[in-house]
Coordinates of C-alpha atoms in Angstrom, one line a residue:
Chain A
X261 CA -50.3 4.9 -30.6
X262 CA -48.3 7.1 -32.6
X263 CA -44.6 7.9 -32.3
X264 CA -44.2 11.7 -32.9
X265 CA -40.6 11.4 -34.1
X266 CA -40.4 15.2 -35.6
X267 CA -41.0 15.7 -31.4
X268 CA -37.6 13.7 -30.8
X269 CA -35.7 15.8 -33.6
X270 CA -36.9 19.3 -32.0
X271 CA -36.2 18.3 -28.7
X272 CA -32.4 16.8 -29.2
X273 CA -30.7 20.3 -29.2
X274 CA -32.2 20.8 -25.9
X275 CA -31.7 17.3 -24.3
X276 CA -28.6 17.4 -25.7
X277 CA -27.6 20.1 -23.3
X278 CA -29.0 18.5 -20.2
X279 CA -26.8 15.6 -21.0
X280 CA -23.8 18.0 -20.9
X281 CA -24.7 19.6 -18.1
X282 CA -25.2 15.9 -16.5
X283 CA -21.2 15.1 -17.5
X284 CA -20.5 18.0 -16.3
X285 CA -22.1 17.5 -12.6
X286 CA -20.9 13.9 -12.7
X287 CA -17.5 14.5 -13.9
X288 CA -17.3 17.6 -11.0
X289 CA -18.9 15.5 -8.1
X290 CA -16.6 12.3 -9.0
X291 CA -13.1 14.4 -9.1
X292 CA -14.4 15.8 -5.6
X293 CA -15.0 12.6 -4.7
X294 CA -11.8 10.9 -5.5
X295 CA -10.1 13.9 -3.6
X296 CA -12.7 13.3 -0.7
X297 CA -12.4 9.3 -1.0
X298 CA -8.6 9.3 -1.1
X299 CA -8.5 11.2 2.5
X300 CA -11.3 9.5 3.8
X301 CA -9.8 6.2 2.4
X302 CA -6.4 6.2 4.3
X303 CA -8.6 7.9 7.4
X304 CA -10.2 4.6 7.3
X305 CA -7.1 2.6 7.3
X306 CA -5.8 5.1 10.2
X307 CA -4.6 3.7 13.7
X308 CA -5.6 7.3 15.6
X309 CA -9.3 6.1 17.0
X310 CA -10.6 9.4 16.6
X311 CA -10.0 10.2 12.9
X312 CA -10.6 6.5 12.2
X313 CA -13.9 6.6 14.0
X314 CA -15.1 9.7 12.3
X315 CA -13.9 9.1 8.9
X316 CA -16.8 5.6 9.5
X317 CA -19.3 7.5 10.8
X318 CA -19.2 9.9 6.9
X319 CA -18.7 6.9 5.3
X320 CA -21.9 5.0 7.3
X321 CA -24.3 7.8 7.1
X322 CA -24.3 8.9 3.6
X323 CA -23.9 5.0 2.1
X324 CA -27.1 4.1 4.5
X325 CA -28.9 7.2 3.6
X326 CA -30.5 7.9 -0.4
X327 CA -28.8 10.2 -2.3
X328 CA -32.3 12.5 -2.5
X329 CA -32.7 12.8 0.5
X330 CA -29.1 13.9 1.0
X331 CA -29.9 16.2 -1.8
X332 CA -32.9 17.7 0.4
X333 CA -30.6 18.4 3.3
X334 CA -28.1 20.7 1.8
X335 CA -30.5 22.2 -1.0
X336 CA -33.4 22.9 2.1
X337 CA -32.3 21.8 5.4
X338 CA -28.6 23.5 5.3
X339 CA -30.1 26.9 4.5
X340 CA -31.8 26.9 7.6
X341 CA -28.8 26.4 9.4
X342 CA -26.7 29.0 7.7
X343 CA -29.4 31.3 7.0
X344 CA -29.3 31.8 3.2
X345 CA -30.0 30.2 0.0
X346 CA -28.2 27.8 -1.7
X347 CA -27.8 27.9 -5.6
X348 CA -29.4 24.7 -7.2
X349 CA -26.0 24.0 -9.1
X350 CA -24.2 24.2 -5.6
X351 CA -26.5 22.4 -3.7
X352 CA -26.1 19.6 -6.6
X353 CA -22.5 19.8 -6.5
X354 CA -22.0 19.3 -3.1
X355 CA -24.2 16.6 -2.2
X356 CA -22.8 14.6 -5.5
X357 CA -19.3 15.1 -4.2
X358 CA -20.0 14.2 -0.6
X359 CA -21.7 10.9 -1.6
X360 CA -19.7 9.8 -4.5
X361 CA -17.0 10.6 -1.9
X362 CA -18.5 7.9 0.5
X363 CA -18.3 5.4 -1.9
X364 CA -14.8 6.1 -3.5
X365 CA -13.2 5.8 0.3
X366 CA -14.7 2.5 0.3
X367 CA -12.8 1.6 -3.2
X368 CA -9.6 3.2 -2.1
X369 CA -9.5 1.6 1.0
X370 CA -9.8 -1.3 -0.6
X371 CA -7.6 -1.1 -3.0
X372 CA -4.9 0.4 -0.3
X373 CA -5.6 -3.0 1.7
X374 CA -5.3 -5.1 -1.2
X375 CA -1.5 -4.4 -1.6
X376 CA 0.6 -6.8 0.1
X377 CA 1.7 -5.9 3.8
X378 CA 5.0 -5.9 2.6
X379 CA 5.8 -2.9 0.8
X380 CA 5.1 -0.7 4.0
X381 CA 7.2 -2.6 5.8
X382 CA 10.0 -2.1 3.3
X383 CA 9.1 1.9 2.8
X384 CA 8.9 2.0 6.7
X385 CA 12.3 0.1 7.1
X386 CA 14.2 2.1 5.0
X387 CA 13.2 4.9 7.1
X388 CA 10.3 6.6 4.9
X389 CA 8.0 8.0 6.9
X390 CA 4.4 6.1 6.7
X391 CA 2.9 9.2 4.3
X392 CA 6.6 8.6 2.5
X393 CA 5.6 5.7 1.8
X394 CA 2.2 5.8 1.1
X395 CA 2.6 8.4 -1.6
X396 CA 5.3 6.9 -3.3
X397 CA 4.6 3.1 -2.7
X398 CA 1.3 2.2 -1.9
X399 CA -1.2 4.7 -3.9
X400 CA 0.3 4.5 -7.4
X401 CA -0.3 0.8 -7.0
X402 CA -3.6 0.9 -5.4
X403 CA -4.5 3.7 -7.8
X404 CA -3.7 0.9 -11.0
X405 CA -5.9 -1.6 -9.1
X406 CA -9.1 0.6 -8.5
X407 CA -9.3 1.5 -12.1
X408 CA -12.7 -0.6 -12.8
X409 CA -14.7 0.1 -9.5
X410 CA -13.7 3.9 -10.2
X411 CA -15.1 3.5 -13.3
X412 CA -18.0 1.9 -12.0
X413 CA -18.1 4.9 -9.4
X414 CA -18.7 7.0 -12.2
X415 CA -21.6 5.5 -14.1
X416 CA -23.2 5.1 -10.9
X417 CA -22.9 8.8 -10.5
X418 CA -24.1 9.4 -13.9
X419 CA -27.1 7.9 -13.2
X420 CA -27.9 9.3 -10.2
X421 CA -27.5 12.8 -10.8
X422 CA -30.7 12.1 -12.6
X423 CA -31.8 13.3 -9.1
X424 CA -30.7 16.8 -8.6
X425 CA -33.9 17.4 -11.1
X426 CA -36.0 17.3 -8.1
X427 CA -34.5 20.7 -6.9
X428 CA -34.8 22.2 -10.4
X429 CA -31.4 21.8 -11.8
X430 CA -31.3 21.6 -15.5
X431 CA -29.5 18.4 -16.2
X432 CA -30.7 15.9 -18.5
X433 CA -34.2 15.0 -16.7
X434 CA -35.1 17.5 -15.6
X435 CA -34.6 19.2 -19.5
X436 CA -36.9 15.6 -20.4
X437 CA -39.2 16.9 -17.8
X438 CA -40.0 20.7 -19.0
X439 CA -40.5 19.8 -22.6
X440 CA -43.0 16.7 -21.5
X441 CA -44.8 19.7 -19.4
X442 CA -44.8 21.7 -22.7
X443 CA -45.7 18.6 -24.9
X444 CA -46.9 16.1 -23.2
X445 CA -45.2 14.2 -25.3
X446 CA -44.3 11.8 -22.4
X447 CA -43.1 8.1 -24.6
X448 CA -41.0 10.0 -27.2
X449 CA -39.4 12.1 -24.6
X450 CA -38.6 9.6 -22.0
X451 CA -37.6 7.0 -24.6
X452 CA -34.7 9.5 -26.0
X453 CA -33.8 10.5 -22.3
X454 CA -33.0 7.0 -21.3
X455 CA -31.4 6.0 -24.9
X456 CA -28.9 9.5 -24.1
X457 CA -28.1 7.9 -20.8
X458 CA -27.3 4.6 -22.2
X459 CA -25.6 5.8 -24.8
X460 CA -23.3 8.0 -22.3
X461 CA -23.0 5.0 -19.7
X462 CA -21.8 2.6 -22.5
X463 CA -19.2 4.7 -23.7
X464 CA -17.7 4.9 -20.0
X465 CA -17.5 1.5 -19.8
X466 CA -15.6 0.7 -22.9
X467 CA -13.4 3.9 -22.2
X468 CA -12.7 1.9 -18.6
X469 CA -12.2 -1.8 -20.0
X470 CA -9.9 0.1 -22.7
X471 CA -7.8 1.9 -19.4
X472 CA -8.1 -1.5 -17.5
X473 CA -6.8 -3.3 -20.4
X474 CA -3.9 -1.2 -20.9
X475 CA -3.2 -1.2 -17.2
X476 CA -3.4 -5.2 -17.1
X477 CA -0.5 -5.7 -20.2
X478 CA 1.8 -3.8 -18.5
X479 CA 0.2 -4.5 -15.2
X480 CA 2.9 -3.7 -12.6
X481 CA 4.6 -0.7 -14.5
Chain B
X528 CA 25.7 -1.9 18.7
X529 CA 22.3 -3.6 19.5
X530 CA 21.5 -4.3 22.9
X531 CA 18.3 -6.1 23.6
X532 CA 16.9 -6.4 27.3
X533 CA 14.2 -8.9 28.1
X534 CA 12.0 -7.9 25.8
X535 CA 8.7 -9.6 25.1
X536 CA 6.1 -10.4 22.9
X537 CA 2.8 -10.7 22.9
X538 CA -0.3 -11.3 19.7
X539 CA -3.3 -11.3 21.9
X540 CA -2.9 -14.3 23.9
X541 CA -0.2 -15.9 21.8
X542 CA 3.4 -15.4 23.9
X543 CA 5.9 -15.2 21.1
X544 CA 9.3 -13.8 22.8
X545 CA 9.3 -14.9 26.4
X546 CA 12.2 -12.7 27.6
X547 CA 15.2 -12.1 25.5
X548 CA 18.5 -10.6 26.4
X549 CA 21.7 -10.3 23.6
X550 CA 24.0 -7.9 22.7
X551 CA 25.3 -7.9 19.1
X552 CA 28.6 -6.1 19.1
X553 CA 30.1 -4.1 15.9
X554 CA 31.2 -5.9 12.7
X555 CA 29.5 -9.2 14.3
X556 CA 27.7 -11.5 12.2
X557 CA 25.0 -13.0 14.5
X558 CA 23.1 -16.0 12.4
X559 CA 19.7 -17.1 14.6
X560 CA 18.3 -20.7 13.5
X561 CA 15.3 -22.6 15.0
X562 CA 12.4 -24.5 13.8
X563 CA 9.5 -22.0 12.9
X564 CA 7.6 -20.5 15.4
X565 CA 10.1 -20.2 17.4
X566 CA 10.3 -16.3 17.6
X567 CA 13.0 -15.5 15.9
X568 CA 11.6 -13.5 12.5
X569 CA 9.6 -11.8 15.1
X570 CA 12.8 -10.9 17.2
X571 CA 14.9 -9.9 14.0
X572 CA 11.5 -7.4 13.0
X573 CA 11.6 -5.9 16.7
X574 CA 15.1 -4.6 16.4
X575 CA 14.0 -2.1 13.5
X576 CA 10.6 -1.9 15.1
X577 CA 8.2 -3.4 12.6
X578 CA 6.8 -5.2 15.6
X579 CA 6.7 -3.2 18.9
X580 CA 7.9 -5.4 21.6
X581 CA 5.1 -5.9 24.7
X582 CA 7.8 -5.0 27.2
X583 CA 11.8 -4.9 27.7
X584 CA 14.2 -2.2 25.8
X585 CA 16.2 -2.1 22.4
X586 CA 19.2 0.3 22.0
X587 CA 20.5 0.6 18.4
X588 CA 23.5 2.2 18.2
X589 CA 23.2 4.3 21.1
X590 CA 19.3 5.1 19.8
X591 CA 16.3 3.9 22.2
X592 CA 13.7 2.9 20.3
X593 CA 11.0 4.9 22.0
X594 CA 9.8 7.8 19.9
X595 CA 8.4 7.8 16.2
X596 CA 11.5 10.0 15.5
X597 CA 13.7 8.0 17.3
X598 CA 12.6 4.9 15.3
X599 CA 12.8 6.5 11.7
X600 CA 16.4 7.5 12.9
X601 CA 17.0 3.6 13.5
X602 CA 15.3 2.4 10.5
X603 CA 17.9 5.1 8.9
X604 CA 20.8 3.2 10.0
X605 CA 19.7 -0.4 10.1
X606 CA 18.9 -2.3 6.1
X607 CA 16.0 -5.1 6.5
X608 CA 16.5 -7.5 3.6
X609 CA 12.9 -9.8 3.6
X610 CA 12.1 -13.6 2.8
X611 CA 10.1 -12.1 -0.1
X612 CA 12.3 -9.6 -1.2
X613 CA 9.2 -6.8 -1.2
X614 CA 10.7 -4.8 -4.0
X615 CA 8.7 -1.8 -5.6
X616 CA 7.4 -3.4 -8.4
X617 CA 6.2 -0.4 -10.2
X618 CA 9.3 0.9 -10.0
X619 CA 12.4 0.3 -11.7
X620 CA 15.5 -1.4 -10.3
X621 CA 17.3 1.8 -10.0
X622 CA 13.9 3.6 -9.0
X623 CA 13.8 1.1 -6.2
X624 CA 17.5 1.5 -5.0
X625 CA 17.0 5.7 -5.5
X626 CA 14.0 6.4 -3.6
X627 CA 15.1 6.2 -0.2
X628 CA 17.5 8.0 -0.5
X629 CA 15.8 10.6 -1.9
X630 CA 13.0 10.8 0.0
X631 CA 14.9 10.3 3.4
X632 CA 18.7 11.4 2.7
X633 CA 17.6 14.0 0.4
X634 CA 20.4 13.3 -2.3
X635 CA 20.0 14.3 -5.7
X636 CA 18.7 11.9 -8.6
X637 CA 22.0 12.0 -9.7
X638 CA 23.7 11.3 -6.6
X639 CA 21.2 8.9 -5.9
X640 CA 22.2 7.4 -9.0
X641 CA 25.4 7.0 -8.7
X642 CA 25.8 4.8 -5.7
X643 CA 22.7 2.8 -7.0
X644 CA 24.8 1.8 -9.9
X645 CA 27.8 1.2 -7.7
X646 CA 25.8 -0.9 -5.7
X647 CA 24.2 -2.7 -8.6
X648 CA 28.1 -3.7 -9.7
X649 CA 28.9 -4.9 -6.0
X650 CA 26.0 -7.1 -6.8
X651 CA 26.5 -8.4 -10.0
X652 CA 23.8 -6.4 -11.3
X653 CA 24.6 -3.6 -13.0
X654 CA 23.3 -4.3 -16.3
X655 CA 19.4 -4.6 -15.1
X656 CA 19.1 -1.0 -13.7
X657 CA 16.3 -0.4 -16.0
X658 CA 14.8 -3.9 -15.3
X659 CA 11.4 -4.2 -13.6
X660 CA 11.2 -6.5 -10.6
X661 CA 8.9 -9.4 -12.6
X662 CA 11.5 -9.0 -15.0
X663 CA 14.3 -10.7 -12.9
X664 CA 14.7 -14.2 -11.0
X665 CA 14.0 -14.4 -7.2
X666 CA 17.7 -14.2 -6.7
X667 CA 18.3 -11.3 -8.8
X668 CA 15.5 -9.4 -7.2
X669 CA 17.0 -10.2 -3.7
X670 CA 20.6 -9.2 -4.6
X671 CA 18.3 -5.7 -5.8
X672 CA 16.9 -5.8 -2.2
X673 CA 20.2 -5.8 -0.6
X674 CA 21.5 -2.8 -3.1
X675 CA 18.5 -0.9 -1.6
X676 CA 19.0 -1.5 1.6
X677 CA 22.7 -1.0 1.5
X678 CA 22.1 2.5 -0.5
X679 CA 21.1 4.3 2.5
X680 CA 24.8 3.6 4.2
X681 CA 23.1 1.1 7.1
X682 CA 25.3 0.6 9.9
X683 CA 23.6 -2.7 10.4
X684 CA 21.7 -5.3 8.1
X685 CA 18.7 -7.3 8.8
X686 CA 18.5 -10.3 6.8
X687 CA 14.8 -12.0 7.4
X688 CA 15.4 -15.9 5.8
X689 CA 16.5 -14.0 2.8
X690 CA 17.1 -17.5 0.7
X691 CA 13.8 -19.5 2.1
X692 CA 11.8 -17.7 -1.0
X693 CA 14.6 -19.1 -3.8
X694 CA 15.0 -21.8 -6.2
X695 CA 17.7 -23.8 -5.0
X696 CA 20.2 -22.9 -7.9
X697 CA 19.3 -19.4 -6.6
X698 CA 20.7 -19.2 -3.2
X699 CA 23.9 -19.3 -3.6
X700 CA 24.4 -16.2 -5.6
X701 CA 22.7 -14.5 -2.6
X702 CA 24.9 -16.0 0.0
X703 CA 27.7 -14.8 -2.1
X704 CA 26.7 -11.4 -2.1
X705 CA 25.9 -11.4 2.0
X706 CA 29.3 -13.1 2.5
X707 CA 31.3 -10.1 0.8
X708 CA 29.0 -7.6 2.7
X709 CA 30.3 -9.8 6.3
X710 CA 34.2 -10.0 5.1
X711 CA 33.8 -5.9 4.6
X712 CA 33.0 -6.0 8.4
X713 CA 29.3 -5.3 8.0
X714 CA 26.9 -5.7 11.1
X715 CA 24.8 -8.3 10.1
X716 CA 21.8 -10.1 11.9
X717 CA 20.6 -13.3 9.5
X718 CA 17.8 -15.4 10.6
X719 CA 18.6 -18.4 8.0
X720 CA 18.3 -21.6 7.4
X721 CA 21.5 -21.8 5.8
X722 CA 23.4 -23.6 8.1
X723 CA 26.3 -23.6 5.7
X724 CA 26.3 -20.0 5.7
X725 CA 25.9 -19.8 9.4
X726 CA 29.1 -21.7 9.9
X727 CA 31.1 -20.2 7.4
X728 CA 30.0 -16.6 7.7
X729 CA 28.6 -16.3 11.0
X730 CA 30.6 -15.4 14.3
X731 CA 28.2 -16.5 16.7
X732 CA 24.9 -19.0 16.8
X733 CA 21.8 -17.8 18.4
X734 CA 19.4 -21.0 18.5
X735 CA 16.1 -20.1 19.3
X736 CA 13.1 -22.0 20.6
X737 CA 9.2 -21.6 22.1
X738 CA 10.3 -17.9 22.2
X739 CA 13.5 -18.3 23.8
X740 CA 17.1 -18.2 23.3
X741 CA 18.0 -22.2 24.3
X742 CA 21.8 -21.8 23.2
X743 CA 24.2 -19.7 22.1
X744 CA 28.0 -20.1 20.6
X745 CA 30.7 -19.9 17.9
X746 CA 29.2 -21.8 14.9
X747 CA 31.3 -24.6 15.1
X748 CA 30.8 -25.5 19.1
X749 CA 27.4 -25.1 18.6
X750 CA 27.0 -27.0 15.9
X751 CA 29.4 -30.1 16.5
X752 CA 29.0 -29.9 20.6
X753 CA 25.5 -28.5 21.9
X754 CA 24.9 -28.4 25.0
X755 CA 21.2 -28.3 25.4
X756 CA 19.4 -31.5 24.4
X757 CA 16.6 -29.2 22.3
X758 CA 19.3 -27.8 20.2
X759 CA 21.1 -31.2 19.8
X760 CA 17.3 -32.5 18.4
X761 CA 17.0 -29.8 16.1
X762 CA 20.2 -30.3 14.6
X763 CA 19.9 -33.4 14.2
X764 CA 17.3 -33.1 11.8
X765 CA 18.8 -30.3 9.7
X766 CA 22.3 -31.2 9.4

């Protein structure tokens, strides 16, 4: 078969900006998400039964249900509940930032439990309040210690907003997708989709070894 | 200044204070020994509320620990000092003395800092404000945790086996430091294995066992004539 490479070389430009629009969803969806999975984090962690108990049930339902079909409830199902459309990018946003959200409570709560018992006990018996001392003691040192699942988080994310395509948001497959359906140039297109991805995954994991490096020399500062 | 009325303590099944009465009065230094197990970490931690006694009654100071306010207003006045010392360690030393204050007395930095730095000299530490904890030995980082708790003005001090955690050449320079703070006529609880200490320092002997207080007298009765035949054991394999 031939490789129509002069295909490639029209299309970058274009793929190009599906891949920024991609960042831009992922970066978006995980900064909601650390704000969601912070809250949702400690809510996990919380002795009242009631926030506790409904901070699992979020965290249950959208870890044991997939992303698309997530993506199908607020993009279709949700308009039917509140009566009007919902723009694609919206819709995209949301149901990134929800699940993303899901997943980072789990790293945060995590990393909250991995600090030792300790250092609430000392906040607490110096009379800080237990958010006192959760702000000012426990999260900055969690925060250092969930560096390289966050950044896990995030390619994860990356990847998976691959998925909004399905409800016609142009991010980077779903660019891959129109020019096939004008081209059919199917290989060449899919090939340079996947190497943009890679190529955008790779560079967020040596960005996070560098940050986890730096973190580990002067580890406890 | 504390007065503690049979209180108990339960973990699930495990019984770990079987009813406990003692009153510590002002400026007492009260030293509690016993083999481990025995309840008496867990007796010091109820005091300041870090465990929340099954049943019986605390007053500190006049305060009933009952409330969540009424417990942060304890925790105000009474300093904990821990086995492990549980500094901040992303915090500086002065960071570490500073932030209570701040947070719960509302001082200025600069207020703050001030008395940190006083409190740093009382301990011998003045020239490590700007130390990390990793950066110090386990007895320098407990002489920090006393400067800490002693920055927020505690009318009574905790001391949880605060030398069980140190190299031997270590311990003394902590003792030295809890001494001065008992001559100044500090309020001191000290759960120790120090039995030096407790006899030099101390104005009465708690000895604790199987969750209950066996004996209790001025260090030196206690210690040269027991009374009960489970204290007389114990000390006979410590001293």
């Amino acid at each position: 078969m031939n490789f129509d490479f002069d295909l490639v070389v029209k299309s970058f430009p274009l793929l190009l900006l599906g891949a920024g629009v991609t960042i831009q969803i992922t970066a978006l969806s995980v900064s909601f998400g650390l704000l969601i999975g912070m809250f949702v984090g400690i809510a996990r962690l919380s002795k009242v039964k009631l926030v506790k108990f409904l901070a699992t049930v979020y965290v249950d339902f959208i870890r044991g249900t997939p992303l698309l079909v997530q993506i199908f409830l607020i993009y279709f199902a949700l308009p039917m509940i509140i009566g009007q459309r919902i723009d694609p990018f919206i819709a995209a946003i949301t149901a990134c930032s929800v699940n993303s959200g899901a997943y980072v409570a789990e790293i945060f709560r995590a990393g909250i439990q991995s600090i030792d018992k300790g250092q609430m006990e000392a906040g607490r018996s110096l009379g800080m309040t237990w958010s006192q001392t959760m702000r000012f003691i426990i999260l900055p040192q969690a925060f250092k210690r969930i560096i390289p699942p966050l950044g896990n988080e995030f390619i994860a994310m990356l990847k998976d907003s691959s998925l909004v395509s399905v409800i016609g948001f142009e991010e980077l497959t779903r660019r891959g997708q129109l020019i096939i359906a004008r081209t059919y140039g199917s290989f060449e297109i899919w090939l340079t989709v996947a190497f943009i991805y890679l190529v955008m995954t790779l560079t967020i994991s040596r960005l996070v070894d560098y940050l986890e490096r730096r973190y580990k020399i002067d580890d406890k500062h | 200044m504390i007065s503690i009325k049979n209180v108990h303590k339960k973990f699930g099944k495990i019984h770990v204070l079987k009813g406990i009465d003692a009153h510590i009065k002002e400026k007492e230094v009260v030293v509690i020994i016993g083999p481990s197990g025995s309840g008496k970490s867990t007796l010091l931690r109820c005091v300041n509320y870090l465990e929340e006694p099954t049943e019986g009654e605390i007053v500190v100071d006049g305060i009933s620990l009952t409330s969540e306010s009424n417990i942060n207003k304890v925790r105000e006045e009474v300093g904990m000092v821990f086995q492990r010392f549980n500094l901040f360690p992303h915090m500086t030393v002065v960071e570490n003395i500073t932030l209570a204050p701040m947070q719960v007395r509302k001082m200025s930095k600069s207020e703050a800092g001030v008395i940190a730095l006083s409190l740093l000299e009382k301990v011998g530490l003045a020239d490590k404000a700007d130390a990390y904890p990793e950066q110090l030995s386990g007895g320098q980082q407990q002489r920090v945790a006393i400067a800490r708790a002693l920055a927020m003005r505690p009318k009574i001090m905790l001391f949880d086996e605060p030398t069980s955690a140190l190299d031997p050449e270590m311990i003394k320079e902590v003792l030295d430091v809890m001494k001065t703070l008992a001559n100044e006529g500090m309020t001191m609880v000290v759960v120790t294995h120090e039995m030096g200490f407790a006899r030099e320092v101390g104005d009465r002997v708690i000895f604790m066992d199987e969750g209950r207080i066996v004996e209790e007298n001025l260090p030196d009765e206690l210690f040269t004539n027991a009374q009960e035949e489970r204290t007389k054991l114990f000390l006979s394999k410590i001293l």
